[in-house]
Each structure stands twice: as C-alpha cells, then as structure tokens.
Amino acid sequence: MKDLFINDSSTIYLNSGTESKTIKSTLEEIYSNNKNYEINPTYYFVDAYQKLWHTQKEIAHFFNDNPKNYFLRTNVTEVFNQFILGYDLNDNDEILTTNLEYQAIVNVLKYKTMQSKATLREFDFPTRDSISTDEILTLIKKEIGPKTKMLVISHVFTGSGLVAPICQIAEITNSKGIILVVDGAHSCGALKVDFENFKNVDFFAGNFHKWMMGPKGTAFGRVHPKHHEKLKPLMAGWTTFETDSPFDTFGEGHRFATKMMPLGTQNFNQYLGIKSTINFWKAHGENSIRKKLNELTQFAYDIIIENTKLKSLFPKEKSLQGPLITFVLPMRSENEGYNLMKRIFLENKLQIASTKIKGVWHLRVSPHIYNDQEEIVHASKILAKI
Ligand SMILES: Cc1ncc(COP(=O)(O)O)c(C=O)c1O
C-alpha cells in the first residue's frame, strides 16, 4: 500500500484525522486534467459542468443515494455555513449541541445566533472510555427540550474519537420533529456511510480529504429532500434561477442540485479527481481498506499504551470506536498545548495532533493504510521518550 502514496522515508505521518495523504493515482489524475485545462481553458471549463455532474452521481452512488441531494464545497466548514446560515429558524428556536464539537463549527452556530433570534445550548458529553451507546441515547433524550429545533452533533468526535450512534439518534430526532445536522468530517472512508441507513438524518456534511484519501479541498453536503425547498443558497450566480446552456449540463434539471452547485469560474479539477478516489476504494474493496485501517488503529492504541503508559479516551465499546485515538497528556506536556505537536515534528519528524477537549490539551494519533506497524512502534518509542 505504501507505494500508492507519496512518502519520504524520514517522516512518520500519524495524523490522518487532520488530512490524509491523497492517493497517488488521484493526484496524477488532477495533474493531468490541469495540463489538459491549459490547452483550451474555455472549452475545458464549459465541458467540465457535465463532468462535475457525473462526479456528483458517482459520489451519490458510492453513498447509496441520489445525486440531487448533494452539493460540493471545498471543506466541511463551508458546507456547515450553508446548512446553518441558509436555513431559517424561528425566533427562540434552540440549536442544541455538545461541548465536544469542532470549534469552527461551534463558531458557525454562534454566528447564526448573531444573525437571528435562534439560541444555542451546549450540553456536556462525557469523554470516559467506559461510555456506552445506551448512555449516549439516554443523555440526548434528556437534553432535548421544548425549544429544541435542531440538534448538531459529530458522527466522529474530533477530540475524543468517539463514534456517535447516528442511526439511533436520528430515530429520536425524527420522532420529535427535530432537525438533525451531522458533522461527518471524519465519517467517510473511516466508517460505512450509506444513506439508506441514514434516511432520518436531515443534513450531513462529509469530506474527501480526511479518511477517503481524496483530493485536498473537497467536501459535500447531503440534504434530505424534504429540506430542498427551504434551504437558501448563500450565494447567487448563473445557476440560481432557471439555467440555460452550458450550465444546464449539470444536474439534469434538478433545481436543488443546480442552485447549490459551486459558482463562477473556477478550477473544478479537484472535484473531478474524486472519481479516481472512488475507483481506488472500489478496486481495493471498502471492507478490506477499513479492515486494515481498524487493525492499524488497534495496533497503535495497544503499542502506545504499552510504551508510554498514557491513559486513552478510546471507547471500550466496539461500536463506538473510530479511527482516532486520543491520549491524556501529563501536566507539563499539556501546558505546551498546540506547540507540542510542532515540537514533536521538528525534533522527531513524527506528525501527530494536539487537540483541545473541554479546554484541556490532549494528544491524538490517527494512522491510515499507508502506515505500517514498524513506524507505529517507532512513533510509540518517540512518544515514550517525550
Ligand atoms: C469534527 C470536525 N468537523 C469539522 C471539521 C472541519 O473540516 P474542514 O477543515 O474540512 O472544514 C473538522 C476538521 O478537522 C473536524 O474534525
């Protein structure tokens, strides 16, 4: 697997949770498309509309879904802006969220409360490794109040790495008429994402530049058809109203898909590269890629605990385990905060993440299929030394 990615023998990359390496064949596809673009930029750009739609169809097919429910953006932060700021809430409607969400997403929610009379409430979500699915569902039922209109929750929490039981949570919100917005930044690739199973999720944001190992700067929003009318595009352009040629080659007449597409003159080649990423997943098999990822994650967990004696937040319950392993830092490292990650890299050529959970810095490790056991053992010794 290693030679399917770009490596340098001295660097150990164990932070796929921030960004994964992009598959080499996907990089090559983008590079070759960029070269073709330069031969006749006008023709290439106009022609790219239908290629982009074709890519959107491939994406939807991969997630067992309909392409008209999707829109493409550069990253999950942009997708969330579209979801939250583009959806009108009534005065005093409450947005409920946990205190473990990614700060950029929390800021989008706060921004919403500045632009409307909606309110925001965060509830405490445990980080104990002994937490169970039942406990999570009971907690969510308890926290939903009479004013709650929207629940925003991560599928995989960036800090603790816990995988939230989204299908069961969606059943609860659906039965209470609450809009469920899922931050799936860490889902696609690491977990099976199938919208036949997620049919009660209202809004889902996912990306390709983390666990899918796709092009950098590619993400999608998935919107349940019942919200297509109500979601207002944040920006207007050629496709906002009924569209003419050449823009009508995107979307096959689906108004939602066309009004939400990326606007104006831009290079679509990052998005077009997603097709090659999906082909990689099909060729190697989703299940076998995930099996290797899970084995490496478990291996990293075991060996780092053994060599460092650090305590981890990695959940004990199997169904709550994801691709991220977070460790509690000793006090002196904790005080170093974000700089710890930089120092570890500069001194040891080992890339891990510093991550803040409830105001306290932790250390996060996240291997992917381009890693091997030997480098993980080496990384665990570096961490032990530090
Ligand atoms: C849980 C979570 N949500 C959202 C994001 C933001 O993703 P992006 O940088 O693609 O906008 C991240 C990024 O790490 C994340 O971990």
mmCIF file of C-alpha atoms and ligand atoms in Angstrom:
data_model
loop_
_atom_site.group_PDB
_atom_site.id
_atom_site.type_symbol
_atom_site.label_atom_id
_atom_site.label_comp_id
_atom_site.label_asym_id
_atom_site.label_seq_id
_atom_site.Cartn_x
_atom_site.Cartn_y
_atom_site.Cartn_z
ATOM 1 C CA MET A 1 0.000 0.000 0.000
ATOM 2 C CA LYS A 2 2.787 2.431 0.922
ATOM 3 C CA ASP A 3 3.945 2.950 -2.664
ATOM 4 C CA LEU A 4 0.444 4.069 -3.684
ATOM 5 C CA PHE A 5 1.115 7.281 -1.701
ATOM 6 C CA ILE A 6 3.863 9.892 -1.570
ATOM 7 C CA ASN A 7 6.320 9.234 1.251
ATOM 8 C CA ASP A 8 9.643 10.433 2.486
ATOM 9 C CA SER A 9 11.464 7.793 4.472
ATOM 10 C CA SER A 10 12.266 10.081 7.408
ATOM 11 C CA THR A 11 8.714 11.349 8.148
ATOM 12 C CA ILE A 12 6.142 9.343 10.106
ATOM 13 C CA TYR A 13 2.694 10.664 9.328
ATOM 14 C CA LEU A 14 0.195 9.681 12.024
ATOM 15 C CA ASN A 15 -2.338 12.485 11.718
ATOM 16 C CA SER A 16 -4.819 11.399 9.063
ATOM 17 C CA GLY A 17 -7.517 12.942 11.256
ATOM 18 C CA THR A 18 -6.444 16.402 10.118
ATOM 19 C CA GLU A 19 -5.807 15.499 6.497
ATOM 20 C CA SER A 20 -4.960 12.186 4.913
ATOM 21 C CA LYS A 21 -2.419 11.672 2.214
ATOM 22 C CA THR A 22 -4.076 11.783 -1.183
ATOM 23 C CA ILE A 23 -3.894 8.588 -3.244
ATOM 24 C CA LYS A 24 -1.110 8.957 -5.842
ATOM 25 C CA SER A 25 -3.347 7.981 -8.771
ATOM 26 C CA THR A 26 -5.818 10.730 -7.750
ATOM 27 C CA LEU A 27 -3.006 13.300 -7.679
ATOM 28 C CA GLU A 28 -1.892 12.134 -11.107
ATOM 29 C CA GLU A 29 -5.436 12.435 -12.463
ATOM 30 C CA ILE A 30 -5.704 16.025 -11.179
ATOM 31 C CA TYR A 31 -2.286 16.902 -12.550
ATOM 32 C CA SER A 32 -3.146 15.500 -15.983
ATOM 33 C CA ASN A 33 -6.518 17.323 -16.001
ATOM 34 C CA ASN A 34 -4.785 20.577 -15.067
ATOM 35 C CA LYS A 35 -2.479 20.147 -18.044
ATOM 36 C CA ASN A 36 -5.420 19.475 -20.381
ATOM 37 C CA TYR A 37 -7.206 22.532 -18.979
ATOM 38 C CA GLU A 38 -4.384 24.769 -20.186
ATOM 39 C CA ILE A 39 -4.665 23.647 -23.815
ATOM 40 C CA ASN A 40 -8.064 25.288 -24.295
ATOM 41 C CA PRO A 41 -9.308 26.728 -20.975
ATOM 42 C CA THR A 42 -12.664 27.855 -22.445
ATOM 43 C CA TYR A 43 -13.629 24.501 -23.881
ATOM 44 C CA TYR A 44 -12.311 22.603 -20.864
ATOM 45 C CA PHE A 45 -14.229 24.760 -18.378
ATOM 46 C CA VAL A 46 -17.548 24.676 -20.229
ATOM 47 C CA ASP A 47 -17.213 20.932 -20.726
ATOM 48 C CA ALA A 48 -16.392 20.447 -17.017
ATOM 49 C CA TYR A 49 -20.029 21.126 -15.986
ATOM 50 C CA GLN A 50 -21.228 17.782 -17.219
ATOM 51 C CA LYS A 51 -18.111 16.038 -15.856
ATOM 52 C CA LEU A 52 -18.828 17.608 -12.474
ATOM 53 C CA TRP A 53 -22.385 16.296 -12.549
ATOM 54 C CA HIS A 54 -21.074 12.874 -13.487
ATOM 55 C CA THR A 55 -18.723 13.051 -10.462
ATOM 56 C CA GLN A 56 -21.649 14.015 -8.216
ATOM 57 C CA LYS A 57 -23.519 10.951 -9.493
ATOM 58 C CA GLU A 58 -20.534 8.716 -8.692
ATOM 59 C CA ILE A 59 -20.359 10.195 -5.185
ATOM 60 C CA ALA A 60 -24.059 9.642 -4.536
ATOM 61 C CA HIS A 61 -23.833 6.109 -5.887
ATOM 62 C CA PHE A 62 -20.905 5.379 -3.549
ATOM 63 C CA PHE A 63 -23.055 6.509 -0.596
ATOM 64 C CA ASN A 64 -26.085 4.585 -1.912
ATOM 65 C CA ASP A 65 -28.031 7.738 -2.624
ATOM 66 C CA ASN A 66 -29.483 10.135 -5.186
ATOM 67 C CA PRO A 67 -27.139 12.831 -6.646
ATOM 68 C CA LYS A 68 -29.808 15.504 -6.494
ATOM 69 C CA ASN A 69 -29.483 15.550 -2.671
ATOM 70 C CA TYR A 70 -25.863 16.736 -2.863
ATOM 71 C CA PHE A 71 -23.736 19.809 -3.271
ATOM 72 C CA LEU A 72 -19.956 20.117 -3.431
ATOM 73 C CA ARG A 73 -17.796 22.541 -1.479
ATOM 74 C CA THR A 74 -14.152 22.951 -0.540
ATOM 75 C CA ASN A 75 -14.484 21.744 3.049
ATOM 76 C CA VAL A 76 -16.911 20.822 5.817
ATOM 77 C CA THR A 77 -16.712 24.315 7.331
ATOM 78 C CA GLU A 78 -18.176 25.773 4.127
ATOM 79 C CA VAL A 79 -20.836 23.069 3.996
ATOM 80 C CA PHE A 80 -21.844 23.875 7.571
ATOM 81 C CA ASN A 81 -22.118 27.576 6.786
ATOM 82 C CA GLN A 82 -24.529 26.664 4.016
ATOM 83 C CA PHE A 83 -26.590 24.364 6.258
ATOM 84 C CA ILE A 84 -26.853 26.612 9.277
ATOM 85 C CA LEU A 85 -26.919 30.104 7.802
ATOM 86 C CA GLY A 86 -29.038 29.035 4.828
ATOM 87 C CA TYR A 87 -31.813 27.505 6.923
ATOM 88 C CA ASP A 88 -34.274 29.891 8.604
ATOM 89 C CA LEU A 89 -35.158 29.152 12.211
ATOM 90 C CA ASN A 90 -37.967 30.846 14.125
ATOM 91 C CA ASP A 91 -37.315 33.287 16.954
ATOM 92 C CA ASN A 92 -36.266 31.429 20.122
ATOM 93 C CA ASP A 93 -35.782 28.127 18.315
ATOM 94 C CA GLU A 94 -32.967 26.355 20.122
ATOM 95 C CA ILE A 95 -29.948 24.782 18.462
ATOM 96 C CA LEU A 96 -28.703 22.020 20.746
ATOM 97 C CA THR A 97 -25.154 20.742 20.505
ATOM 98 C CA THR A 98 -22.479 19.011 22.585
ATOM 99 C CA ASN A 99 -19.400 20.546 24.194
ATOM 100 C CA LEU A 100 -17.180 18.261 22.088
ATOM 101 C CA GLU A 101 -17.818 19.801 18.681
ATOM 102 C CA TYR A 102 -15.108 21.187 16.384
ATOM 103 C CA GLN A 103 -14.591 24.848 17.286
ATOM 104 C CA ALA A 104 -15.008 26.172 13.720
ATOM 105 C CA ILE A 105 -18.435 24.514 13.597
ATOM 106 C CA VAL A 106 -19.373 25.906 17.022
ATOM 107 C CA ASN A 107 -18.449 29.330 15.663
ATOM 108 C CA VAL A 108 -20.841 28.858 12.724
ATOM 109 C CA LEU A 109 -23.583 28.112 15.267
ATOM 110 C CA LYS A 110 -22.659 31.161 17.345
ATOM 111 C CA TYR A 111 -22.678 33.281 14.196
ATOM 112 C CA LYS A 112 -26.197 32.037 13.485
ATOM 113 C CA THR A 113 -27.356 33.301 16.880
ATOM 114 C CA MET A 114 -25.920 36.732 15.981
ATOM 115 C CA GLN A 115 -27.829 36.776 12.693
ATOM 116 C CA SER A 116 -31.150 35.513 14.011
ATOM 117 C CA LYS A 117 -33.071 35.141 17.258
ATOM 118 C CA ALA A 118 -32.264 31.437 17.486
ATOM 119 C CA THR A 119 -30.464 30.357 20.663
ATOM 120 C CA LEU A 120 -27.610 27.929 21.213
ATOM 121 C CA ARG A 121 -27.220 25.457 24.070
ATOM 122 C CA GLU A 122 -24.284 23.119 24.604
ATOM 123 C CA PHE A 123 -24.580 20.072 26.820
ATOM 124 C CA ASP A 124 -21.784 18.150 28.451
ATOM 125 C CA PHE A 125 -20.825 14.998 26.583
ATOM 126 C CA PRO A 126 -18.730 12.501 28.578
ATOM 127 C CA THR A 127 -15.256 11.524 27.361
ATOM 128 C CA ARG A 128 -14.870 8.457 29.613
ATOM 129 C CA ASP A 129 -13.705 5.352 27.722
ATOM 130 C CA SER A 130 -16.427 3.379 29.557
ATOM 131 C CA ILE A 131 -19.281 5.330 27.896
ATOM 132 C CA SER A 132 -21.982 3.169 26.247
ATOM 133 C CA THR A 133 -24.488 3.587 23.410
ATOM 134 C CA ASP A 134 -27.414 3.390 25.851
ATOM 135 C CA GLU A 135 -25.904 6.126 27.992
ATOM 136 C CA ILE A 136 -25.474 8.400 24.945
ATOM 137 C CA LEU A 137 -29.060 7.886 23.769
ATOM 138 C CA THR A 138 -30.453 8.480 27.264
ATOM 139 C CA LEU A 139 -28.382 11.650 27.563
ATOM 140 C CA ILE A 140 -29.626 13.019 24.234
ATOM 141 C CA LYS A 141 -33.274 12.263 25.097
ATOM 142 C CA LYS A 142 -32.791 14.055 28.402
ATOM 143 C CA GLU A 143 -31.116 17.126 26.851
ATOM 144 C CA ILE A 144 -33.718 17.712 24.124
ATOM 145 C CA GLY A 145 -36.024 20.407 25.475
ATOM 146 C CA PRO A 146 -39.300 22.035 24.412
ATOM 147 C CA LYS A 147 -37.485 24.745 22.409
ATOM 148 C CA THR A 148 -35.022 22.420 20.682
ATOM 149 C CA LYS A 149 -35.457 22.720 16.929
ATOM 150 C CA MET A 150 -32.092 21.485 15.721
ATOM 151 C CA LEU A 151 -29.510 19.032 17.052
ATOM 152 C CA VAL A 152 -25.957 19.436 15.738
ATOM 153 C CA ILE A 153 -23.643 16.545 16.526
ATOM 154 C CA SER A 154 -20.473 14.951 15.174
ATOM 155 C CA HIS A 155 -20.546 11.477 13.736
ATOM 156 C CA VAL A 156 -16.949 11.008 14.957
ATOM 157 C CA PHE A 157 -15.869 13.474 17.633
ATOM 158 C CA THR A 158 -12.656 15.229 16.658
ATOM 159 C CA GLY A 159 -11.304 15.249 20.225
ATOM 160 C CA SER A 160 -12.303 12.011 21.886
ATOM 161 C CA GLY A 161 -12.639 9.968 18.681
ATOM 162 C CA LEU A 162 -15.968 8.516 19.789
ATOM 163 C CA VAL A 163 -18.351 7.389 17.037
ATOM 164 C CA ALA A 164 -21.858 8.627 17.851
ATOM 165 C CA PRO A 165 -24.720 6.147 17.187
ATOM 166 C CA ILE A 166 -26.154 8.337 14.426
ATOM 167 C CA CYS A 167 -28.910 5.984 13.195
ATOM 168 C CA GLN A 168 -30.422 5.699 16.689
ATOM 169 C CA ILE A 169 -30.010 9.427 17.335
ATOM 170 C CA ALA A 170 -31.759 10.124 14.010
ATOM 171 C CA GLU A 171 -34.694 7.946 15.112
ATOM 172 C CA ILE A 172 -35.077 10.048 18.258
ATOM 173 C CA THR A 173 -34.864 13.418 16.454
ATOM 174 C CA ASN A 174 -37.135 12.277 13.648
ATOM 175 C CA SER A 175 -39.819 11.111 16.085
ATOM 176 C CA LYS A 176 -39.719 14.524 17.820
ATOM 177 C CA GLY A 177 -39.652 16.636 14.632
ATOM 178 C CA ILE A 178 -36.142 17.938 15.430
ATOM 179 C CA ILE A 179 -33.737 18.674 12.590
ATOM 180 C CA LEU A 180 -30.597 16.542 12.859
ATOM 181 C CA VAL A 181 -27.415 18.066 11.436
ATOM 182 C CA VAL A 182 -24.481 15.647 11.395
ATOM 183 C CA ASP A 183 -20.864 16.742 11.215
ATOM 184 C CA GLY A 184 -19.444 13.817 9.259
ATOM 185 C CA ALA A 185 -15.972 15.320 8.754
ATOM 186 C CA HIS A 186 -14.402 12.045 9.976
ATOM 187 C CA SER A 187 -17.013 9.596 8.684
ATOM 188 C CA CYS A 188 -16.499 8.921 5.002
ATOM 189 C CA GLY A 189 -13.848 6.301 4.450
ATOM 190 C CA ALA A 190 -13.399 5.507 8.146
ATOM 191 C CA LEU A 191 -16.976 4.237 8.517
ATOM 192 C CA LYS A 192 -19.571 2.844 6.146
ATOM 193 C CA VAL A 193 -21.677 5.800 5.015
ATOM 194 C CA ASP A 194 -24.941 4.595 3.471
ATOM 195 C CA PHE A 195 -27.865 6.995 3.211
ATOM 196 C CA GLU A 196 -30.320 4.129 3.071
ATOM 197 C CA ASN A 197 -29.378 3.703 6.761
ATOM 198 C CA PHE A 198 -29.113 7.451 7.400
ATOM 199 C CA LYS A 199 -32.511 8.265 5.919
ATOM 200 C CA ASN A 200 -33.628 10.103 9.070
ATOM 201 C CA VAL A 201 -30.606 12.421 9.024
ATOM 202 C CA ASP A 202 -31.677 15.872 7.780
ATOM 203 C CA PHE A 203 -28.300 17.414 6.945
ATOM 204 C CA PHE A 204 -24.957 15.616 6.632
ATOM 205 C CA ALA A 205 -21.572 17.193 5.924
ATOM 206 C CA GLY A 206 -18.732 14.950 4.781
ATOM 207 C CA ASN A 207 -15.391 15.376 3.139
ATOM 208 C CA PHE A 208 -12.947 13.517 0.948
ATOM 209 C CA HIS A 209 -9.660 14.932 2.228
ATOM 210 C CA LYS A 210 -9.653 13.014 5.500
ATOM 211 C CA TRP A 211 -10.353 9.267 5.587
ATOM 212 C CA MET A 212 -11.289 8.871 1.905
ATOM 213 C CA MET A 213 -7.726 9.961 0.956
ATOM 214 C CA GLY A 214 -9.249 12.056 -1.825
ATOM 215 C CA PRO A 215 -8.268 15.429 -3.286
ATOM 216 C CA LYS A 216 -7.439 18.211 -0.813
ATOM 217 C CA GLY A 217 -10.200 20.809 -0.678
ATOM 218 C CA THR A 218 -13.181 18.572 -1.456
ATOM 219 C CA ALA A 219 -16.310 18.096 0.645
ATOM 220 C CA PHE A 220 -20.042 17.597 0.201
ATOM 221 C CA GLY A 221 -23.322 18.486 1.804
ATOM 222 C CA ARG A 222 -26.164 15.970 1.740
ATOM 223 C CA VAL A 223 -29.625 17.370 2.311
ATOM 224 C CA HIS A 224 -32.773 15.345 2.893
ATOM 225 C CA PRO A 225 -35.231 16.031 0.027
ATOM 226 C CA LYS A 226 -37.785 17.464 2.474
ATOM 227 C CA HIS A 227 -35.435 20.458 3.048
ATOM 228 C CA HIS A 228 -34.526 21.183 -0.595
ATOM 229 C CA GLU A 229 -37.099 23.971 -0.950
ATOM 230 C CA LYS A 230 -36.323 25.646 2.332
ATOM 231 C CA LEU A 231 -32.518 25.673 2.212
ATOM 232 C CA LYS A 232 -31.439 29.018 0.712
ATOM 233 C CA PRO A 233 -28.153 29.056 -1.217
ATOM 234 C CA LEU A 234 -25.807 31.513 0.496
ATOM 235 C CA MET A 235 -24.607 32.839 -2.836
ATOM 236 C CA ALA A 236 -26.229 33.542 -6.183
ATOM 237 C CA GLY A 237 -24.856 33.115 -9.685
ATOM 238 C CA TRP A 238 -25.609 31.635 -13.093
ATOM 239 C CA THR A 239 -27.488 28.619 -11.758
ATOM 240 C CA THR A 240 -29.641 30.321 -9.111
ATOM 241 C CA PHE A 241 -32.676 30.590 -11.389
ATOM 242 C CA GLU A 242 -33.703 28.535 -14.401
ATOM 243 C CA THR A 243 -30.482 27.791 -16.247
ATOM 244 C CA ASP A 244 -29.526 27.800 -19.879
ATOM 245 C CA SER A 245 -26.709 26.157 -21.828
ATOM 246 C CA PRO A 246 -23.917 25.358 -20.896
ATOM 247 C CA PHE A 247 -24.904 25.354 -17.195
ATOM 248 C CA ASP A 248 -27.872 23.076 -17.777
ATOM 249 C CA THR A 249 -25.475 20.179 -18.433
ATOM 250 C CA PHE A 250 -25.160 19.994 -14.622
ATOM 251 C CA GLY A 251 -27.998 18.495 -12.623
ATOM 252 C CA GLU A 252 -30.359 17.045 -15.275
ATOM 253 C CA GLY A 253 -32.940 19.674 -14.436
ATOM 254 C CA HIS A 254 -32.902 19.099 -10.667
ATOM 255 C CA ARG A 255 -33.383 22.605 -9.270
ATOM 256 C CA PHE A 256 -31.827 21.855 -5.880
ATOM 257 C CA ALA A 257 -28.678 20.358 -7.392
ATOM 258 C CA THR A 258 -28.210 23.242 -9.848
ATOM 259 C CA LYS A 259 -28.954 26.087 -7.459
ATOM 260 C CA MET A 260 -26.450 24.624 -4.960
ATOM 261 C CA MET A 261 -23.559 23.921 -7.321
ATOM 262 C CA PRO A 262 -20.182 25.703 -6.964
ATOM 263 C CA LEU A 263 -20.455 29.087 -8.666
ATOM 264 C CA GLY A 264 -18.484 31.172 -11.131
ATOM 265 C CA THR A 265 -15.279 30.498 -12.967
ATOM 266 C CA GLN A 266 -13.110 28.119 -11.013
ATOM 267 C CA ASN A 267 -10.980 25.033 -11.411
ATOM 268 C CA PHE A 268 -13.249 22.006 -10.926
ATOM 269 C CA ASN A 269 -10.356 19.557 -11.247
ATOM 270 C CA GLN A 270 -10.084 18.935 -7.500
ATOM 271 C CA TYR A 271 -13.709 17.749 -7.542
ATOM 272 C CA LEU A 272 -13.212 15.774 -10.748
ATOM 273 C CA GLY A 273 -10.383 13.886 -9.018
ATOM 274 C CA ILE A 274 -12.903 12.340 -6.588
ATOM 275 C CA LYS A 275 -13.892 9.834 -9.256
ATOM 276 C CA SER A 276 -10.392 8.377 -9.231
ATOM 277 C CA THR A 277 -10.537 8.183 -5.403
ATOM 278 C CA ILE A 278 -13.831 6.289 -5.554
ATOM 279 C CA ASN A 279 -12.324 3.934 -8.149
ATOM 280 C CA PHE A 280 -9.473 3.237 -5.710
ATOM 281 C CA TRP A 281 -11.987 2.307 -2.996
ATOM 282 C CA LYS A 282 -13.869 0.047 -5.380
ATOM 283 C CA ALA A 283 -10.704 -1.627 -6.698
ATOM 284 C CA HIS A 284 -9.270 -2.341 -3.229
ATOM 285 C CA GLY A 285 -12.610 -3.038 -1.582
ATOM 286 C CA GLU A 286 -14.195 -0.797 1.050
ATOM 287 C CA ASN A 287 -14.240 -3.598 3.589
ATOM 288 C CA SER A 288 -10.626 -4.591 3.201
ATOM 289 C CA ILE A 289 -9.411 -0.970 3.352
ATOM 290 C CA ARG A 290 -11.386 -0.451 6.565
ATOM 291 C CA LYS A 291 -10.179 -3.765 7.998
ATOM 292 C CA LYS A 292 -6.557 -2.658 7.526
ATOM 293 C CA LEU A 293 -7.351 0.787 8.974
ATOM 294 C CA ASN A 294 -9.016 -0.749 12.041
ATOM 295 C CA GLU A 295 -6.126 -3.185 12.598
ATOM 296 C CA LEU A 296 -3.587 -0.352 12.457
ATOM 297 C CA THR A 297 -5.681 1.784 14.815
ATOM 298 C CA GLN A 298 -5.928 -1.062 17.334
ATOM 299 C CA PHE A 299 -2.218 -1.778 16.964
ATOM 300 C CA ALA A 300 -1.344 1.890 17.552
ATOM 301 C CA TYR A 301 -3.609 2.008 20.614
ATOM 302 C CA ASP A 302 -2.024 -1.123 22.146
ATOM 303 C CA ILE A 303 1.612 -0.266 21.482
ATOM 304 C CA ILE A 304 1.365 3.392 22.535
ATOM 305 C CA ILE A 305 -0.327 2.431 25.805
ATOM 306 C CA GLU A 306 2.278 -0.266 26.396
ATOM 307 C CA ASN A 307 5.260 2.012 25.718
ATOM 308 C CA THR A 308 4.020 5.315 27.155
ATOM 309 C CA LYS A 309 1.574 4.200 29.880
ATOM 310 C CA LEU A 310 -0.632 7.139 28.835
ATOM 311 C CA LYS A 311 -4.363 6.927 29.518
ATOM 312 C CA SER A 312 -6.589 6.938 26.439
ATOM 313 C CA LEU A 313 -10.139 8.132 25.745
ATOM 314 C CA PHE A 314 -10.593 5.425 23.067
ATOM 315 C CA PRO A 315 -14.032 3.943 23.881
ATOM 316 C CA LYS A 316 -14.193 0.370 25.170
ATOM 317 C CA GLU A 317 -17.477 -0.401 23.378
ATOM 318 C CA LYS A 318 -16.575 -1.662 19.882
ATOM 319 C CA SER A 319 -19.380 0.123 18.037
ATOM 320 C CA LEU A 320 -18.225 3.477 19.454
ATOM 321 C CA GLN A 321 -14.625 3.072 18.257
ATOM 322 C CA GLY A 322 -13.436 5.131 15.302
ATOM 323 C CA PRO A 323 -10.174 5.941 13.543
ATOM 324 C CA LEU A 324 -8.864 8.494 16.096
ATOM 325 C CA ILE A 325 -7.036 7.610 19.323
ATOM 326 C CA THR A 326 -6.727 10.340 21.930
ATOM 327 C CA PHE A 327 -4.412 10.257 24.922
ATOM 328 C CA VAL A 328 -4.431 12.241 28.139
ATOM 329 C CA LEU A 329 -1.182 14.191 28.483
ATOM 330 C CA PRO A 330 0.949 14.518 31.596
ATOM 331 C CA MET A 331 0.588 18.020 33.046
ATOM 332 C CA ARG A 332 3.868 19.523 31.716
ATOM 333 C CA SER A 333 3.090 18.433 28.111
ATOM 334 C CA GLU A 334 -0.487 19.597 28.451
ATOM 335 C CA ASN A 335 0.759 23.121 29.194
ATOM 336 C CA GLU A 336 2.708 23.142 25.942
ATOM 337 C CA GLY A 337 -0.634 22.922 24.112
ATOM 338 C CA TYR A 338 -0.649 23.288 20.366
ATOM 339 C CA ASN A 339 3.124 23.773 20.231
ATOM 340 C CA LEU A 340 3.687 20.199 21.407
ATOM 341 C CA MET A 341 2.597 18.905 18.011
ATOM 342 C CA LYS A 342 5.004 21.256 16.252
ATOM 343 C CA ARG A 343 7.900 20.403 18.537
ATOM 344 C CA ILE A 344 7.371 16.659 18.155
ATOM 345 C CA PHE A 345 7.511 17.053 14.392
ATOM 346 C CA LEU A 346 10.501 19.396 14.269
ATOM 347 C CA GLU A 347 12.545 17.284 16.684
ATOM 348 C CA ASN A 348 11.493 13.803 15.599
ATOM 349 C CA LYS A 349 9.841 14.006 12.161
ATOM 350 C CA LEU A 350 6.739 12.469 13.711
ATOM 351 C CA GLN A 351 3.415 14.134 12.888
ATOM 352 C CA ILE A 352 0.643 13.651 15.435
ATOM 353 C CA ALA A 353 -2.056 16.132 16.557
ATOM 354 C CA SER A 354 -2.563 18.285 19.629
ATOM 355 C CA THR A 355 -6.270 18.523 20.280
ATOM 356 C CA LYS A 356 -8.176 20.554 22.854
ATOM 357 C CA ILE A 357 -11.032 18.849 24.668
ATOM 358 C CA LYS A 358 -13.115 20.879 27.137
ATOM 359 C CA GLY A 359 -10.249 23.361 27.427
ATOM 360 C CA VAL A 360 -7.538 20.744 28.056
ATOM 361 C CA TRP A 361 -4.880 19.754 25.505
ATOM 362 C CA HIS A 362 -4.625 16.103 24.525
ATOM 363 C CA LEU A 363 -2.541 14.155 22.056
ATOM 364 C CA ARG A 364 -4.216 12.428 19.115
ATOM 365 C CA VAL A 365 -2.847 9.710 16.871
ATOM 366 C CA SER A 366 -4.558 8.557 13.681
ATOM 367 C CA PRO A 367 -2.877 6.112 11.298
ATOM 368 C CA HIS A 368 -4.190 5.128 7.871
ATOM 369 C CA ILE A 369 -3.481 2.362 5.388
ATOM 370 C CA TYR A 370 -0.239 3.996 4.206
ATOM 371 C CA ASN A 371 1.280 3.411 7.656
ATOM 372 C CA ASP A 372 2.854 0.167 8.828
ATOM 373 C CA GLN A 373 3.413 -1.440 12.201
ATOM 374 C CA GLU A 374 7.140 -0.744 12.181
ATOM 375 C CA GLU A 375 6.729 3.028 12.018
ATOM 376 C CA ILE A 376 3.943 2.944 14.613
ATOM 377 C CA VAL A 377 6.286 1.101 17.010
ATOM 378 C CA HIS A 378 8.955 3.710 16.287
ATOM 379 C CA ALA A 379 6.419 6.508 16.920
ATOM 380 C CA SER A 380 5.406 4.943 20.244
ATOM 381 C CA LYS A 381 9.055 4.975 21.366
ATOM 382 C CA ILE A 382 9.410 8.643 20.414
ATOM 383 C CA LEU A 383 6.259 9.473 22.399
ATOM 384 C CA ALA A 384 7.532 7.451 25.373
ATOM 385 C CA LYS A 385 10.808 9.396 25.303
ATOM 386 C CA ILE A 386 8.985 12.748 25.159
HETATM 387 C C1 LIG B 1 -15.291 17.179 13.608
HETATM 388 C C2 LIG B 1 -14.812 18.148 12.568
HETATM 389 N N1 LIG B 1 -15.711 18.942 11.980
HETATM 390 C C3 LIG B 1 -15.364 19.817 11.029
HETATM 391 C C4 LIG B 1 -14.061 19.939 10.642
HETATM 392 C C5 LIG B 1 -13.721 20.955 9.609
HETATM 393 O O1 LIG B 1 -13.371 20.326 8.432
HETATM 394 P P1 LIG B 1 -12.760 21.182 7.254
HETATM 395 O O2 LIG B 1 -11.403 21.606 7.690
HETATM 396 O O3 LIG B 1 -12.788 20.227 6.117
HETATM 397 O O4 LIG B 1 -13.642 22.352 7.041
HETATM 398 C C6 LIG B 1 -13.069 19.145 11.232
HETATM 399 C C7 LIG B 1 -11.659 19.269 10.815
HETATM 400 O O5 LIG B 1 -10.761 18.664 11.317
HETATM 401 C C8 LIG B 1 -13.462 18.230 12.220
HETATM 402 O O6 LIG B 1 -12.573 17.458 12.842
#
